[in-house]
Amino acid sequence: MTSAPRLRRESAEETATSIPRHLRYTWDHQWLVVDEGNATVGITAFAAKALGDVVDLRLPAVGSWVEAGDNCGHIESRTAVSGLYAPASGRVLEVNPVLAGDPGVVKAAPYTGGWLFRLRVENITGALTPEAYAAHCAHTQGDRR
């Protein structure tokens, strides 16, 4: 078993509408943070809010290989099922054990306790900066500022 990921606590400024600056993002509204070659992956507050109440998760199996951009699971809410895409290529080290008993943590704490899985990163392509991700969210919501 690997050690727990080193995630910062959410501050008052990192609410459902803010974008934490220490993370990198994907077009598919996922975040990742890399520490010593291992990435912790989750969905953004933007995605969590759009999904609503999360009722089921299918995460990649520990030990499996995921390829950046490929579907590696799904997140199911009361109203929709959304694909989960690997934000980087690598071997899955761990899945968040808390989510098996309470998938709603994904929505309640998307940047902390609701992380999805960890992987040993071999390749990251196309990760967005917080500024680029903010622009993507604004465009997605129709805000063309």
PDB file of C-alpha atoms in Angstrom:
ATOM      1  CA  MET A   1       0.000   0.000   0.000  1.00  0.00           C
ATOM      2  CA  THR A   2       1.306   3.439  -0.842  1.00  0.00           C
ATOM      3  CA  SER A   3       1.302   6.379   1.492  1.00  0.00           C
ATOM      4  CA  ALA A   4      -1.556   8.851   1.427  1.00  0.00           C
ATOM      5  CA  PRO A   5      -1.183  11.568  -1.203  1.00  0.00           C
ATOM      6  CA  ARG A   6       0.194  14.899  -0.086  1.00  0.00           C
ATOM      7  CA  LEU A   7      -2.697  17.218  -0.806  1.00  0.00           C
ATOM      8  CA  ARG A   8      -3.017  20.680   0.595  1.00  0.00           C
ATOM      9  CA  ARG A   9      -6.061  21.402   2.699  1.00  0.00           C
ATOM     10  CA  GLU A  10      -8.715  23.408   0.917  1.00  0.00           C
ATOM     11  CA  SER A  11      -8.614  26.990   2.075  1.00  0.00           C
ATOM     12  CA  ALA A  12     -11.562  29.341   2.329  1.00  0.00           C
ATOM     13  CA  GLU A  13     -10.584  30.756  -1.073  1.00  0.00           C
ATOM     14  CA  GLU A  14     -10.713  27.314  -2.708  1.00  0.00           C
ATOM     15  CA  THR A  15     -14.462  26.969  -2.850  1.00  0.00           C
ATOM     16  CA  ALA A  16     -16.602  25.328  -5.501  1.00  0.00           C
ATOM     17  CA  THR A  17     -16.096  28.322  -7.781  1.00  0.00           C
ATOM     18  CA  SER A  18     -12.356  28.788  -7.389  1.00  0.00           C
ATOM     19  CA  ILE A  19      -9.519  27.013  -9.154  1.00  0.00           C
ATOM     20  CA  PRO A  20      -6.617  25.961  -6.910  1.00  0.00           C
ATOM     21  CA  ARG A  21      -3.360  27.325  -8.277  1.00  0.00           C
ATOM     22  CA  HIS A  22      -1.123  24.425  -7.219  1.00  0.00           C
ATOM     23  CA  LEU A  23      -2.851  21.916  -9.531  1.00  0.00           C
ATOM     24  CA  ARG A  24      -2.823  21.238 -13.270  1.00  0.00           C
ATOM     25  CA  TYR A  25      -6.006  20.530 -15.221  1.00  0.00           C
ATOM     26  CA  THR A  26      -7.424  18.755 -18.266  1.00  0.00           C
ATOM     27  CA  TRP A  27     -10.008  19.719 -20.849  1.00  0.00           C
ATOM     28  CA  ASP A  28     -12.195  16.999 -19.316  1.00  0.00           C
ATOM     29  CA  HIS A  29     -12.386  18.857 -15.963  1.00  0.00           C
ATOM     30  CA  GLN A  30      -9.956  16.715 -14.040  1.00  0.00           C
ATOM     31  CA  TRP A  31      -7.029  17.857 -11.931  1.00  0.00           C
ATOM     32  CA  LEU A  32      -3.697  16.327 -11.126  1.00  0.00           C
ATOM     33  CA  VAL A  33      -0.757  17.108  -8.916  1.00  0.00           C
ATOM     34  CA  VAL A  34       2.590  15.370  -9.342  1.00  0.00           C
ATOM     35  CA  ASP A  35       4.829  14.662  -6.365  1.00  0.00           C
ATOM     36  CA  GLU A  36       8.079  12.715  -6.871  1.00  0.00           C
ATOM     37  CA  GLY A  37       6.803  11.151 -10.105  1.00  0.00           C
ATOM     38  CA  ASN A  38       3.421  10.084  -8.693  1.00  0.00           C
ATOM     39  CA  ALA A  39       0.255  11.892  -9.714  1.00  0.00           C
ATOM     40  CA  THR A  40      -2.884  12.223  -7.635  1.00  0.00           C
ATOM     41  CA  VAL A  41      -5.965  12.640  -9.845  1.00  0.00           C
ATOM     42  CA  GLY A  42      -9.450  13.986  -9.166  1.00  0.00           C
ATOM     43  CA  ILE A  43     -12.303  15.877 -10.780  1.00  0.00           C
ATOM     44  CA  THR A  44     -12.666  19.621 -10.461  1.00  0.00           C
ATOM     45  CA  ALA A  45     -15.312  21.453  -8.488  1.00  0.00           C
ATOM     46  CA  PHE A  46     -16.692  22.626 -11.845  1.00  0.00           C
ATOM     47  CA  ALA A  47     -17.248  18.978 -12.875  1.00  0.00           C
ATOM     48  CA  ALA A  48     -18.550  17.973  -9.447  1.00  0.00           C
ATOM     49  CA  LYS A  49     -21.108  20.764  -9.487  1.00  0.00           C
ATOM     50  CA  ALA A  50     -22.226  19.868 -13.027  1.00  0.00           C
ATOM     51  CA  LEU A  51     -22.602  16.185 -12.116  1.00  0.00           C
ATOM     52  CA  GLY A  52     -24.609  16.708  -8.960  1.00  0.00           C
ATOM     53  CA  ASP A  53     -24.841  13.898  -6.432  1.00  0.00           C
ATOM     54  CA  VAL A  54     -22.336  11.157  -7.269  1.00  0.00           C
ATOM     55  CA  VAL A  55     -23.839   7.703  -6.695  1.00  0.00           C
ATOM     56  CA  ASP A  56     -21.316   5.325  -8.284  1.00  0.00           C
ATOM     57  CA  LEU A  57     -17.732   5.252  -9.513  1.00  0.00           C
ATOM     58  CA  ARG A  58     -15.773   2.883 -11.689  1.00  0.00           C
ATOM     59  CA  LEU A  59     -12.082   3.594 -11.202  1.00  0.00           C
ATOM     60  CA  PRO A  60      -9.103   1.932 -12.891  1.00  0.00           C
ATOM     61  CA  ALA A  61      -7.776  -1.185 -11.170  1.00  0.00           C
ATOM     62  CA  VAL A  62      -4.651  -0.935  -9.053  1.00  0.00           C
ATOM     63  CA  GLY A  63      -1.723  -2.171 -11.129  1.00  0.00           C
ATOM     64  CA  SER A  64      -3.390  -1.408 -14.459  1.00  0.00           C
ATOM     65  CA  TRP A  65      -1.795   0.802 -17.086  1.00  0.00           C
ATOM     66  CA  VAL A  66      -3.704   3.902 -18.209  1.00  0.00           C
ATOM     67  CA  GLU A  67      -2.881   5.917 -21.289  1.00  0.00           C
ATOM     68  CA  ALA A  68      -3.226   9.717 -21.318  1.00  0.00           C
ATOM     69  CA  GLY A  69      -6.562  10.700 -22.842  1.00  0.00           C
ATOM     70  CA  ASP A  70      -8.048   7.208 -22.783  1.00  0.00           C
ATOM     71  CA  ASN A  71     -11.217   6.295 -20.912  1.00  0.00           C
ATOM     72  CA  CYS A  72     -10.309   4.594 -17.646  1.00  0.00           C
ATOM     73  CA  GLY A  73     -13.614   4.565 -15.773  1.00  0.00           C
ATOM     74  CA  HIS A  74     -16.790   6.512 -15.153  1.00  0.00           C
ATOM     75  CA  ILE A  75     -18.567   8.668 -12.620  1.00  0.00           C
ATOM     76  CA  GLU A  76     -22.314   8.233 -12.265  1.00  0.00           C
ATOM     77  CA  SER A  77     -24.625  10.802 -10.771  1.00  0.00           C
ATOM     78  CA  ARG A  78     -28.387  10.683 -10.316  1.00  0.00           C
ATOM     79  CA  THR A  79     -28.842  12.237 -13.751  1.00  0.00           C
ATOM     80  CA  ALA A  80     -25.825  11.279 -15.894  1.00  0.00           C
ATOM     81  CA  VAL A  81     -22.833   9.040 -16.423  1.00  0.00           C
ATOM     82  CA  SER A  82     -19.589  10.782 -17.279  1.00  0.00           C
ATOM     83  CA  GLY A  83     -16.474   9.141 -18.652  1.00  0.00           C
ATOM     84  CA  LEU A  84     -13.264   9.359 -16.668  1.00  0.00           C
ATOM     85  CA  TYR A  85     -10.185   9.971 -18.814  1.00  0.00           C
ATOM     86  CA  ALA A  86      -6.599   9.461 -17.737  1.00  0.00           C
ATOM     87  CA  PRO A  87      -4.829  12.849 -17.491  1.00  0.00           C
ATOM     88  CA  ALA A  88      -1.438  11.135 -17.838  1.00  0.00           C
ATOM     89  CA  SER A  89       0.022   7.780 -18.819  1.00  0.00           C
ATOM     90  CA  GLY A  90       1.220   5.468 -16.090  1.00  0.00           C
ATOM     91  CA  ARG A  91       0.590   2.558 -13.755  1.00  0.00           C
ATOM     92  CA  VAL A  92      -2.233   2.926 -11.217  1.00  0.00           C
ATOM     93  CA  LEU A  93      -0.789   2.759  -7.699  1.00  0.00           C
ATOM     94  CA  GLU A  94      -3.863   3.298  -5.572  1.00  0.00           C
ATOM     95  CA  VAL A  95      -7.544   4.179  -5.672  1.00  0.00           C
ATOM     96  CA  ASN A  96      -9.169   6.244  -2.952  1.00  0.00           C
ATOM     97  CA  PRO A  97     -10.574   3.647  -0.517  1.00  0.00           C
ATOM     98  CA  VAL A  98     -13.014   6.161   1.018  1.00  0.00           C
ATOM     99  CA  LEU A  99     -14.967   6.385  -2.238  1.00  0.00           C
ATOM    100  CA  ALA A 100     -16.045   2.724  -2.171  1.00  0.00           C
ATOM    101  CA  GLY A 101     -18.268   3.448   0.818  1.00  0.00           C
ATOM    102  CA  ASP A 102     -19.115   7.072   0.087  1.00  0.00           C
ATOM    103  CA  PRO A 103     -18.814   8.214  -3.555  1.00  0.00           C
ATOM    104  CA  GLY A 104     -20.438  11.535  -2.560  1.00  0.00           C
ATOM    105  CA  VAL A 105     -17.079  12.660  -1.155  1.00  0.00           C
ATOM    106  CA  VAL A 106     -16.096  13.392  -4.780  1.00  0.00           C
ATOM    107  CA  LYS A 107     -18.591  16.260  -4.820  1.00  0.00           C
ATOM    108  CA  ALA A 108     -18.208  17.326  -1.196  1.00  0.00           C
ATOM    109  CA  ALA A 109     -14.395  17.634  -1.293  1.00  0.00           C
ATOM    110  CA  PRO A 110     -13.204  17.421  -4.908  1.00  0.00           C
ATOM    111  CA  TYR A 111      -9.738  18.856  -4.214  1.00  0.00           C
ATOM    112  CA  THR A 112      -8.994  16.988  -0.981  1.00  0.00           C
ATOM    113  CA  GLY A 113     -10.720  13.844   0.311  1.00  0.00           C
ATOM    114  CA  GLY A 114     -12.503  13.218  -3.009  1.00  0.00           C
ATOM    115  CA  TRP A 115      -9.362  12.407  -5.010  1.00  0.00           C
ATOM    116  CA  LEU A 116      -9.885   9.415  -7.314  1.00  0.00           C
ATOM    117  CA  PHE A 117      -6.619   7.568  -7.907  1.00  0.00           C
ATOM    118  CA  ARG A 118      -2.836   7.812  -7.941  1.00  0.00           C
ATOM    119  CA  LEU A 119      -0.504   6.700 -10.668  1.00  0.00           C
ATOM    120  CA  ARG A 120       3.200   6.444 -11.363  1.00  0.00           C
ATOM    121  CA  VAL A 121       3.517   8.958 -14.179  1.00  0.00           C
ATOM    122  CA  GLU A 122       5.329   8.029 -17.367  1.00  0.00           C
ATOM    123  CA  ASN A 123       3.961  10.793 -19.598  1.00  0.00           C
ATOM    124  CA  ILE A 124       1.853  13.911 -19.142  1.00  0.00           C
ATOM    125  CA  THR A 125       0.566  15.690 -22.222  1.00  0.00           C
ATOM    126  CA  GLY A 126      -1.574  18.776 -22.461  1.00  0.00           C
ATOM    127  CA  ALA A 127      -1.978  19.638 -18.780  1.00  0.00           C
ATOM    128  CA  LEU A 128      -3.507  23.094 -18.420  1.00  0.00           C
ATOM    129  CA  THR A 129      -2.364  25.848 -16.101  1.00  0.00           C
ATOM    130  CA  PRO A 130      -4.948  27.244 -13.677  1.00  0.00           C
ATOM    131  CA  GLU A 131      -5.340  30.302 -15.923  1.00  0.00           C
ATOM    132  CA  ALA A 132      -5.936  28.216 -19.051  1.00  0.00           C
ATOM    133  CA  TYR A 133      -8.403  26.031 -17.177  1.00  0.00           C
ATOM    134  CA  ALA A 134     -10.278  29.111 -15.886  1.00  0.00           C
ATOM    135  CA  ALA A 135     -10.606  30.348 -19.472  1.00  0.00           C
ATOM    136  CA  HIS A 136     -11.864  26.909 -20.541  1.00  0.00           C
ATOM    137  CA  CYS A 137     -14.505  26.926 -17.781  1.00  0.00           C
ATOM    138  CA  ALA A 138     -15.618  30.440 -18.717  1.00  0.00           C
ATOM    139  CA  HIS A 139     -15.942  29.340 -22.344  1.00  0.00           C
ATOM    140  CA  THR A 140     -17.838  26.187 -21.318  1.00  0.00           C
ATOM    141  CA  GLN A 141     -20.318  28.315 -19.361  1.00  0.00           C
ATOM    142  CA  GLY A 142     -20.736  30.707 -22.265  1.00  0.00           C
ATOM    143  CA  ASP A 143     -18.834  33.524 -20.538  1.00  0.00           C
ATOM    144  CA  ARG A 144     -16.617  34.966 -23.280  1.00  0.00           C
ATOM    145  CA  ARG A 145     -14.850  37.572 -21.079  1.00  0.00           C
TER     146      ARG A 145
END
